Amino acid sequence: MTTPRVWRIGRALLLALLTLLLIAFGISWWLLAGSRARLDGQRQLSGLTASVSIGRDALGTVTVQGQNRTDLSFALGYVHAQERFFEMDLMRRMAAGELAALVGPAALPTDLNHRRQRLRAVAEAAIRQLPPAQQKQLDRYRDGVNAGLADLRVRPWEYLLLGSTPKPWRAEDSLLVIASMYLDLNGDGRNLRELQIAQMRAVLPASLVDFLLAPDPTWEAPLRGGLSRRPVAPAANVFDLRQQPATRSSPALAAALAPAVDPAWPGSNNFAVAGKLTGNGAAMLANDMHLALRVPNIWFRTRLRYPDATAPDGQRDVNGVSLPGVPAIVVGSNGQIAWGFTNSYGDWLDWVRVLRDPADPSRYKVPGGWASLQRHVEQIQVKGEPDTELTVEDTRWGPIMARDTDGTPLALAWIGGRPRAYNLTLMELEHTTTVSDALDLAPRLGIPPQNLLVADSAGHIGWTIAGNSIPLRVGFNPLLPADWSHDDTGWQGWTAPAQYPRVENPGGGRLWTANNRTVDGAALNLLGNGGYDLGARAQQIRDDLQTHNRFSPGNLLDIQLDDRAVLLTRWQRLLQDTLAGTRDPALLQLRQLTALWGNRAAINAVDYRLVRAFRIEVIERALAPFVAQVRRRYPDFAWPHQSSAEAAVWMMVRTEPANLLDPRYDSWRALLIGAAYHVVVLLSGQPGGLAARRWGEVNRSGIDHPLARALPPVLARFLDMPDQPLPGDHNMPRVAAPGFGASERFDVAPGHEADGILEMPGGQSDNPLSPYYGAGHQDWVEGRPTPLLPGKTRHALTLEPLPHA
C-alpha cells in the first residue's frame, strides 16, 4: 500500500472519529440542555386554582406570586423539581436508607445504618397525624414536584449518567427530607458520642473522665446563667500514667484522636440586636448555618408573595431560603419578623439497655413485665447486585443498634424516630407578626431542636428552643446507657411549652448563639448536653457585638466574616515561651515565623497555620495515653465526638501534673518541644519550606457536585466550584473548612428587606448549562454582600390552571 493511500485512509479514519466525537458531544449537550429548568413562557397544569407567576433575577432568586399559599406550594414544588430534583432525591433516599438502589454498593453501609431507623415508616405514620391543612400543603407540593419533573424535556442529567429513571415524589418524601436534617444535626442518628463516653467510664476513673471532658469556662458565653466550674485534675492516688502500660503511636491511634481536635460538625451562628441599636428602630438578625457544602447549595433563594390579612398591606412578602423537598421558608423575613436557626446540641438521643428474657430471647423486660421484640425484615435494593436483607429488632423505645460495654443490647431512643417530631408548623412563621408570638410558636415546630432567634419590626428580639420533642427524663444519667424497665425511669412524656427556656428583650439589646451552651441549671438539665461547642466562637460574636452601639446589616456581615484567631492567641504565646532560648535552627525558625502574631486565619497567614498545627500536636500528645488505655479494652474506641478537650489539655500544659504526663516524655516541656519539632518535620519538607506554609494552602473551598468523584477529573472540574483558598476556621465566626462552612449569610431588619443581605455558595441550579449554576458563589467566597431582595426580573414563567380546573 502506497504512502499517500495510507495517509488518505488515516485522514478518513480521523475525520470519522472526530465526526463521531462531535455527534456524541452534540447529543450530550442536547440532553444536558434538555434537563434545564423552564425559565420563560406559560404552562397550563393540573393542580392549580389560579395563575402563579415565577420570576428569576440575575442570581436565580425565585419570586413566586399567587393568590393563595397552596398554589404557591405547588409552584415552589414545580421550581424545586426543575432545578434540584436529584438533590431532593438524594435527601429522601439518604434518610430512608435507599441510596444504594440509585448509586450502587458504595452507599450500602449508609443504607444499612439508616434503614435500621425505618424512617420511611416513621414519615408515613407522621403524615397521617398531620392537621388536614398541612397534609394539603404537602399534597399540593408533591403535585407540583411531579409536574415540574414531568415538564422537563429530558430527565435530570444525573439520571442519564447513572442510567436510572427518577421515581415520582410522594407526600411523605418531604418529611423524609426533614428526617435527613435530623440525621445531619443529630449525629447521623447513631449516638456514637454516648457509646464512647460509656467506654471511657468503663476503663478510666470517673474523676479523670470528668476532667478530660470538662467544659472550659474561659470560653463560655451563655445567654443566661453562670460559667462552668474550672476542671479539677485527679490526684496521683486516683490515676497515674506512670503506672500504666506504655503508649505506642500508630495510625489507628492518630485516627482515634482526630475528633478531639476541632473536626467539622454541623453548626451555625445567629445573633440579633434590638431596635434601640439600629438606625430605623427595627431589630436586626444575622444567621449563617454551617453545613457540608456542595454544588448546588442545600438552600434555595426564594421570595413568596400572596394575600395575607395579617400583613400590614394585606400582601405577605417573605424573603429567605427554602429547602428543596419542603414547601417552607426555613430562614427568612416576612416584613414583620425575621428568624434564623443554629443547632442546639441538646441531648436528643439515649441508649436503653434491653434485658432479654433468658427463657425466651424474643421478649425483653419492660415496666410491669415483658414485651415481645418486633422484627422487621428490610429489603435493601443495591444497583447491579442482589438485594441485601436486613433484620431490624425493634423495642418500644427504638431499634436495637449497638451493645453496651458489657455486651448488653442497646436500643436507641431518638426523637427523630418518633412521628410526632415531624410537621409543617414552620410555615406559620411566614405570617407571625411579633417576637413574642414567634417564641410561643417555637415549641410546636416539627423540626430538629434548634436555637431560634427572632427579631421584629417593632425592635424586639428573643431566643428559645424550637422543636416539639424535648423529652422529659426521669431516673437515669442521660449520658450513659440505662435500664428503662422500671416505671420511674426513662422518657416520661414531653416538655410543655411553658417549660421551654426563653430570653426576650435582654437589657443589653443583644443575643447570640453558636452551638454553645446557652443556659444553666434546670433549663440545662431539661435540654441535656449533646456535645456543645467549646464556646470560643459564641464568645467572639458576643464581644464583637459589644464593640458597636449602632448596627447596619453590613456590620452584622462583618461579624460573620470575623476571622480573628482569638482562641489561638494563648497558644501562640505558649509556643513562643516554649521555644525561648532554643538553639536548634529548625525550632528557631519556627519561633521567628510565629513571633509577629497576625491574629487571623487569613489565607496568606503562615503564623496561623504553624500555631494551629502546634496546638493540634499538643492536644494529640496529651490525650494519646488516655485514648490508648481505653482502646486496649475497646479497640474501636475514638475520642467522643463533639467533645472538646481544650480545658483539660490547657490545664495540663500550664499546671504540669506529673501523674497525667505520658511517660514517653521526661517533662511537660519535653512534650511541648516534641510537638513543636514535629510541626517542623511535618511542614518544612514541603516545597518552599516552613516559611511557605500559608493557611490558604490547606484551607480551601472544596465545594463539589455529589457525582464529581465518579467522573474523570476533567469532567469533575466542569461540575465543581473552583477550589479556592478561604480565610476562617472552626473556632471563630467565619467558619471555613474544605467542603464545609457557611451555607448562607443572612442579615436583615424586618420591614427593611431592601437593605438586607443574603450570600450563598454553590448557586441555585444543578444544571451546568443553567445561567444560575454557581450564581453568587464568588461573592460568597470573597464575602461581598449580595442583596436579599431579588433584582430586576430576567426570566418570567407563568403557571396557569387547566381550563377545566
Short mmCIF file of N, CA and C in Angstrom, two decimals, residues 494-621:
data_model
loop_
_atom_site.label_atom_id
_atom_site.label_comp_id
_atom_site.label_asym_id
_atom_site.label_seq_id
_atom_site.Cartn_x
_atom_site.Cartn_y
_atom_site.Cartn_z
N TRP A 494 -43.33 14.66 77.34
CA TRP A 494 -42.65 15.70 76.56
C TRP A 494 -42.78 17.05 77.25
N THR A 495 -41.80 17.88 77.04
CA THR A 495 -41.76 19.19 77.68
C THR A 495 -42.93 20.06 77.21
N ALA A 496 -43.62 20.66 78.15
CA ALA A 496 -44.72 21.57 77.82
C ALA A 496 -44.16 22.92 77.38
N PRO A 497 -44.90 23.64 76.53
CA PRO A 497 -44.42 24.94 76.05
C PRO A 497 -43.99 25.89 77.17
N ALA A 498 -44.70 25.87 78.29
CA ALA A 498 -44.37 26.79 79.38
C ALA A 498 -43.03 26.46 80.02
N GLN A 499 -42.51 25.24 79.80
CA GLN A 499 -41.24 24.84 80.38
C GLN A 499 -40.04 25.20 79.51
N TYR A 500 -40.27 25.62 78.29
CA TYR A 500 -39.17 25.93 77.38
C TYR A 500 -38.41 27.15 77.88
N PRO A 501 -37.07 27.08 77.92
CA PRO A 501 -36.30 28.28 78.29
C PRO A 501 -36.50 29.36 77.24
N ARG A 502 -36.41 30.61 77.69
CA ARG A 502 -36.76 31.71 76.79
C ARG A 502 -36.09 32.99 77.29
N VAL A 503 -35.55 33.75 76.36
CA VAL A 503 -34.98 35.07 76.68
C VAL A 503 -35.60 36.06 75.71
N GLU A 504 -36.22 37.09 76.27
CA GLU A 504 -36.89 38.08 75.42
C GLU A 504 -36.48 39.48 75.85
N ASN A 505 -36.05 40.27 74.88
CA ASN A 505 -35.67 41.67 75.10
C ASN A 505 -34.67 41.83 76.26
N PRO A 506 -33.47 41.23 76.14
CA PRO A 506 -32.47 41.38 77.20
C PRO A 506 -32.05 42.85 77.34
N GLY A 507 -31.60 43.21 78.53
CA GLY A 507 -31.26 44.60 78.79
C GLY A 507 -30.21 45.17 77.87
N GLY A 508 -29.23 44.37 77.49
CA GLY A 508 -28.17 44.85 76.62
C GLY A 508 -28.57 44.97 75.17
N GLY A 509 -29.75 44.44 74.81
CA GLY A 509 -30.21 44.56 73.43
C GLY A 509 -29.47 43.68 72.45
N ARG A 510 -28.82 42.61 72.95
CA ARG A 510 -28.04 41.74 72.08
C ARG A 510 -28.27 40.28 72.47
N LEU A 511 -28.38 39.40 71.46
CA LEU A 511 -28.48 37.95 71.67
C LEU A 511 -27.56 37.25 70.68
N TRP A 512 -27.07 36.08 71.07
CA TRP A 512 -26.14 35.34 70.21
C TRP A 512 -26.21 33.86 70.56
N THR A 513 -26.08 33.01 69.56
CA THR A 513 -25.85 31.57 69.78
C THR A 513 -24.92 31.07 68.69
N ALA A 514 -24.13 30.08 69.05
CA ALA A 514 -23.19 29.48 68.09
C ALA A 514 -22.91 28.03 68.51
N ASN A 515 -24.02 27.27 68.74
CA ASN A 515 -23.93 25.86 69.13
C ASN A 515 -23.34 25.68 70.52
N ASN A 516 -23.26 26.74 71.27
CA ASN A 516 -22.69 26.71 72.61
C ASN A 516 -23.79 26.43 73.64
N ARG A 517 -23.37 26.19 74.86
CA ARG A 517 -24.33 26.10 75.96
C ARG A 517 -24.95 27.48 76.15
N THR A 518 -26.28 27.54 76.17
CA THR A 518 -26.97 28.83 76.25
C THR A 518 -27.54 29.10 77.64
N VAL A 519 -27.79 28.05 78.43
CA VAL A 519 -28.44 28.20 79.74
C VAL A 519 -27.73 27.32 80.75
N ASP A 520 -28.15 27.41 82.02
CA ASP A 520 -27.60 26.54 83.05
C ASP A 520 -28.74 26.03 83.93
N GLY A 521 -28.42 25.36 85.01
CA GLY A 521 -29.40 24.95 85.99
C GLY A 521 -30.47 24.02 85.44
N ALA A 522 -31.71 24.27 85.85
CA ALA A 522 -32.83 23.41 85.47
C ALA A 522 -33.04 23.40 83.96
N ALA A 523 -32.85 24.53 83.31
CA ALA A 523 -33.02 24.59 81.86
C ALA A 523 -32.00 23.71 81.15
N LEU A 524 -30.76 23.71 81.64
CA LEU A 524 -29.72 22.86 81.06
C LEU A 524 -30.05 21.39 81.30
N ASN A 525 -30.53 21.06 82.47
CA ASN A 525 -30.93 19.68 82.75
C ASN A 525 -32.04 19.23 81.81
N LEU A 526 -32.93 20.14 81.48
CA LEU A 526 -34.03 19.83 80.57
C LEU A 526 -33.51 19.54 79.16
N LEU A 527 -32.61 20.39 78.67
CA LEU A 527 -32.10 20.25 77.30
C LEU A 527 -31.06 19.16 77.19
N GLY A 528 -30.29 18.93 78.26
CA GLY A 528 -29.21 17.96 78.21
C GLY A 528 -28.00 18.49 77.46
N ASN A 529 -27.00 17.65 77.37
CA ASN A 529 -25.73 18.02 76.71
C ASN A 529 -25.45 17.02 75.61
N GLY A 530 -25.69 17.44 74.38
CA GLY A 530 -25.42 16.59 73.23
C GLY A 530 -24.09 16.88 72.57
N GLY A 531 -23.23 17.65 73.27
CA GLY A 531 -21.92 17.97 72.71
C GLY A 531 -21.82 19.43 72.31
N TYR A 532 -21.96 20.31 73.29
CA TYR A 532 -21.91 21.74 73.00
C TYR A 532 -20.55 22.15 72.45
N ASP A 533 -20.59 23.18 71.63
CA ASP A 533 -19.35 23.77 71.12
C ASP A 533 -18.54 24.34 72.29
N LEU A 534 -17.23 24.44 72.10
CA LEU A 534 -16.34 24.99 73.12
C LEU A 534 -16.83 26.34 73.63
N GLY A 535 -17.32 27.18 72.73
CA GLY A 535 -17.83 28.48 73.11
C GLY A 535 -17.02 29.65 72.61
N ALA A 536 -15.80 29.39 72.10
CA ALA A 536 -14.95 30.50 71.65
C ALA A 536 -15.61 31.29 70.53
N ARG A 537 -16.30 30.61 69.64
CA ARG A 537 -16.96 31.29 68.53
C ARG A 537 -18.10 32.18 69.05
N ALA A 538 -18.92 31.64 69.95
CA ALA A 538 -20.01 32.43 70.51
C ALA A 538 -19.47 33.62 71.30
N GLN A 539 -18.40 33.39 72.05
CA GLN A 539 -17.84 34.48 72.83
C GLN A 539 -17.30 35.58 71.93
N GLN A 540 -16.68 35.20 70.82
CA GLN A 540 -16.14 36.20 69.90
C GLN A 540 -17.27 37.02 69.27
N ILE A 541 -18.38 36.35 68.94
CA ILE A 541 -19.54 37.07 68.41
C ILE A 541 -20.09 38.02 69.47
N ARG A 542 -20.24 37.52 70.70
CA ARG A 542 -20.73 38.37 71.79
C ARG A 542 -19.85 39.61 71.95
N ASP A 543 -18.54 39.40 71.96
CA ASP A 543 -17.64 40.53 72.13
C ASP A 543 -17.66 41.47 70.93
N ASP A 544 -17.79 40.90 69.73
CA ASP A 544 -17.93 41.75 68.54
C ASP A 544 -19.17 42.63 68.64
N LEU A 545 -20.26 42.06 69.13
CA LEU A 545 -21.49 42.84 69.28
C LEU A 545 -21.32 43.98 70.28
N GLN A 546 -20.48 43.77 71.26
CA GLN A 546 -20.28 44.81 72.28
C GLN A 546 -19.45 45.99 71.77
N THR A 547 -18.76 45.79 70.65
CA THR A 547 -17.92 46.87 70.14
C THR A 547 -18.71 47.90 69.33
N HIS A 548 -20.01 47.63 69.08
CA HIS A 548 -20.84 48.56 68.32
C HIS A 548 -22.00 49.05 69.18
N ASN A 549 -22.35 50.29 68.98
CA ASN A 549 -23.56 50.83 69.60
C ASN A 549 -24.64 51.13 68.56
N ARG A 550 -24.30 50.95 67.29
CA ARG A 550 -25.25 51.16 66.21
C ARG A 550 -24.92 50.15 65.11
N PHE A 551 -25.95 49.52 64.55
CA PHE A 551 -25.72 48.43 63.62
C PHE A 551 -26.48 48.64 62.32
N SER A 552 -25.84 48.17 61.25
CA SER A 552 -26.47 48.03 59.95
C SER A 552 -26.30 46.58 59.52
N PRO A 553 -27.00 46.12 58.48
CA PRO A 553 -26.76 44.76 58.00
C PRO A 553 -25.29 44.51 57.65
N GLY A 554 -24.61 45.53 57.14
CA GLY A 554 -23.19 45.38 56.83
C GLY A 554 -22.35 45.12 58.06
N ASN A 555 -22.70 45.74 59.19
CA ASN A 555 -21.97 45.48 60.44
C ASN A 555 -22.14 44.03 60.87
N LEU A 556 -23.34 43.48 60.69
CA LEU A 556 -23.57 42.07 61.05
C LEU A 556 -22.77 41.15 60.13
N LEU A 557 -22.71 41.49 58.85
CA LEU A 557 -21.90 40.68 57.93
C LEU A 557 -20.44 40.73 58.32
N ASP A 558 -19.95 41.88 58.76
CA ASP A 558 -18.56 41.98 59.20
C ASP A 558 -18.28 41.00 60.34
N ILE A 559 -19.23 40.84 61.25
CA ILE A 559 -19.04 39.89 62.35
C ILE A 559 -19.04 38.47 61.81
N GLN A 560 -19.91 38.17 60.87
CA GLN A 560 -19.92 36.83 60.27
C GLN A 560 -18.60 36.51 59.57
N LEU A 561 -17.91 37.54 59.08
CA LEU A 561 -16.65 37.36 58.36
C LEU A 561 -15.43 37.54 59.26
N ASP A 562 -15.64 37.63 60.56
CA ASP A 562 -14.54 37.83 61.50
C ASP A 562 -13.68 36.57 61.57
N ASP A 563 -12.44 36.67 61.10
CA ASP A 563 -11.53 35.52 61.11
C ASP A 563 -10.38 35.70 62.10
N ARG A 564 -10.59 36.54 63.12
CA ARG A 564 -9.56 36.71 64.14
C ARG A 564 -9.38 35.43 64.95
N ALA A 565 -8.15 35.12 65.26
CA ALA A 565 -7.80 33.85 65.91
C ALA A 565 -7.68 34.06 67.42
N VAL A 566 -8.78 34.41 68.06
CA VAL A 566 -8.75 34.72 69.49
C VAL A 566 -8.35 33.49 70.30
N LEU A 567 -8.90 32.34 69.98
CA LEU A 567 -8.58 31.12 70.73
C LEU A 567 -7.10 30.79 70.67
N LEU A 568 -6.49 30.98 69.51
CA LEU A 568 -5.09 30.57 69.32
C LEU A 568 -4.09 31.55 69.90
N THR A 569 -4.54 32.70 70.35
CA THR A 569 -3.59 33.71 70.85
C THR A 569 -2.79 33.17 72.03
N ARG A 570 -3.45 32.49 72.95
CA ARG A 570 -2.69 31.96 74.09
C ARG A 570 -1.78 30.81 73.67
N TRP A 571 -2.15 30.10 72.62
CA TRP A 571 -1.27 29.03 72.11
C TRP A 571 -0.04 29.62 71.42
N GLN A 572 -0.21 30.76 70.79
CA GLN A 572 0.95 31.43 70.19
C GLN A 572 1.94 31.84 71.27
N ARG A 573 1.41 32.36 72.38
CA ARG A 573 2.29 32.75 73.48
C ARG A 573 2.98 31.52 74.08
N LEU A 574 2.23 30.44 74.20
CA LEU A 574 2.82 29.21 74.73
C LEU A 574 3.95 28.71 73.83
N LEU A 575 3.75 28.77 72.53
CA LEU A 575 4.80 28.34 71.60
C LEU A 575 6.03 29.23 71.73
N GLN A 576 5.80 30.53 71.82
CA GLN A 576 6.94 31.44 71.97
C GLN A 576 7.70 31.16 73.27
N ASP A 577 6.97 30.94 74.36
CA ASP A 577 7.63 30.66 75.64
C ASP A 577 8.37 29.33 75.59
N THR A 578 7.78 28.35 74.93
CA THR A 578 8.39 27.02 74.85
C THR A 578 9.72 27.08 74.11
N LEU A 579 9.78 27.89 73.06
CA LEU A 579 10.97 27.93 72.20
C LEU A 579 11.94 29.04 72.60
N ALA A 580 11.64 29.74 73.66
CA ALA A 580 12.56 30.80 74.10
C ALA A 580 13.91 30.20 74.47
N GLY A 581 14.94 30.76 73.92
CA GLY A 581 16.29 30.29 74.22
C GLY A 581 16.75 29.10 73.43
N THR A 582 15.92 28.59 72.51
CA THR A 582 16.33 27.43 71.73
C THR A 582 17.48 27.78 70.80
N ARG A 583 18.36 26.82 70.58
CA ARG A 583 19.47 27.00 69.64
C ARG A 583 19.32 26.10 68.41
N ASP A 584 18.28 25.29 68.44
CA ASP A 584 18.04 24.42 67.30
C ASP A 584 17.60 25.29 66.12
N PRO A 585 18.28 25.23 64.98
CA PRO A 585 17.95 26.10 63.85
C PRO A 585 16.50 25.94 63.37
N ALA A 586 16.02 24.70 63.34
CA ALA A 586 14.66 24.48 62.86
C ALA A 586 13.64 25.07 63.81
N LEU A 587 13.84 24.86 65.12
CA LEU A 587 12.91 25.41 66.10
C LEU A 587 13.04 26.93 66.18
N LEU A 588 14.23 27.43 65.98
CA LEU A 588 14.43 28.88 65.96
C LEU A 588 13.65 29.51 64.82
N GLN A 589 13.66 28.86 63.66
CA GLN A 589 12.87 29.39 62.53
C GLN A 589 11.38 29.36 62.86
N LEU A 590 10.91 28.29 63.49
CA LEU A 590 9.51 28.21 63.88
C LEU A 590 9.14 29.36 64.82
N ARG A 591 10.02 29.66 65.76
CA ARG A 591 9.74 30.76 66.69
C ARG A 591 9.71 32.09 65.97
N GLN A 592 10.63 32.28 65.05
CA GLN A 592 10.68 33.54 64.31
C GLN A 592 9.44 33.73 63.44
N LEU A 593 8.97 32.65 62.81
CA LEU A 593 7.82 32.75 61.91
C LEU A 593 6.51 32.98 62.65
N THR A 594 6.50 32.70 63.95
CA THR A 594 5.27 32.89 64.73
C THR A 594 5.38 34.02 65.74
N ALA A 595 6.49 34.75 65.71
CA ALA A 595 6.71 35.81 66.70
C ALA A 595 5.79 37.00 66.48
N LEU A 596 5.64 37.42 65.23
CA LEU A 596 4.75 38.54 64.93
C LEU A 596 3.36 37.97 64.65
N TRP A 597 2.54 37.98 65.67
CA TRP A 597 1.24 37.30 65.61
C TRP A 597 0.22 38.17 64.88
N GLY A 598 -0.19 37.70 63.70
CA GLY A 598 -1.17 38.43 62.91
C GLY A 598 -2.59 38.27 63.44
N ASN A 599 -2.82 37.20 64.22
CA ASN A 599 -4.10 37.01 64.89
C ASN A 599 -5.25 36.79 63.93
N ARG A 600 -4.98 36.26 62.75
CA ARG A 600 -6.06 35.99 61.80
C ARG A 600 -5.81 34.69 61.05
N ALA A 601 -6.93 34.03 60.74
CA ALA A 601 -6.86 32.85 59.88
C ALA A 601 -6.99 33.32 58.43
N ALA A 602 -6.05 34.15 58.02
CA ALA A 602 -6.04 34.70 56.66
C ALA A 602 -5.39 33.70 55.72
N ILE A 603 -5.71 33.79 54.44
CA ILE A 603 -5.22 32.78 53.51
C ILE A 603 -3.70 32.81 53.38
N ASN A 604 -3.05 33.96 53.60
CA ASN A 604 -1.60 34.06 53.50
C ASN A 604 -0.90 33.96 54.85
N ALA A 605 -1.64 33.60 55.89
CA ALA A 605 -1.07 33.60 57.24
C ALA A 605 -0.26 32.34 57.48
N VAL A 606 1.06 32.50 57.54
CA VAL A 606 1.95 31.40 57.91
C VAL A 606 1.90 31.18 59.42
N ASP A 607 1.89 32.27 60.16
CA ASP A 607 1.90 32.15 61.62
C ASP A 607 0.68 31.39 62.12
N TYR A 608 -0.48 31.67 61.54
CA TYR A 608 -1.70 30.99 61.98
C TYR A 608 -1.60 29.49 61.75
N ARG A 609 -1.15 29.11 60.57
CA ARG A 609 -1.08 27.67 60.27
C ARG A 609 -0.11 26.96 61.21
N LEU A 610 1.01 27.59 61.51
CA LEU A 610 2.01 26.93 62.35
C LEU A 610 1.54 26.83 63.80
N VAL A 611 0.94 27.88 64.32
CA VAL A 611 0.44 27.83 65.70
C VAL A 611 -0.70 26.83 65.80
N ARG A 612 -1.55 26.80 64.82
CA ARG A 612 -2.65 25.85 64.80
C ARG A 612 -2.12 24.41 64.82
N ALA A 613 -1.12 24.15 64.00
CA ALA A 613 -0.53 22.81 63.95
C ALA A 613 0.10 22.45 65.29
N PHE A 614 0.72 23.42 65.95
CA PHE A 614 1.31 23.19 67.27
C PHE A 614 0.23 22.80 68.28
N ARG A 615 -0.86 23.52 68.29
CA ARG A 615 -1.96 23.19 69.21
C ARG A 615 -2.46 21.76 68.99
N ILE A 616 -2.66 21.39 67.74
CA ILE A 616 -3.14 20.04 67.44
C ILE A 616 -2.15 18.99 67.93
N GLU A 617 -0.88 19.23 67.69
CA GLU A 617 0.14 18.27 68.12
C GLU A 617 0.14 18.12 69.65
N VAL A 618 0.00 19.23 70.36
CA VAL A 618 -0.01 19.17 71.82
C VAL A 618 -1.23 18.40 72.32
N ILE A 619 -2.39 18.71 71.75
CA ILE A 619 -3.61 18.01 72.18
C ILE A 619 -3.48 16.51 71.94
N GLU A 620 -3.01 16.13 70.77
CA GLU A 620 -2.88 14.70 70.48
C GLU A 620 -1.90 14.01 71.42
N ARG A 621 -0.77 14.66 71.70
CA ARG A 621 0.23 14.04 72.58
C ARG A 621 -0.26 13.98 74.03
#
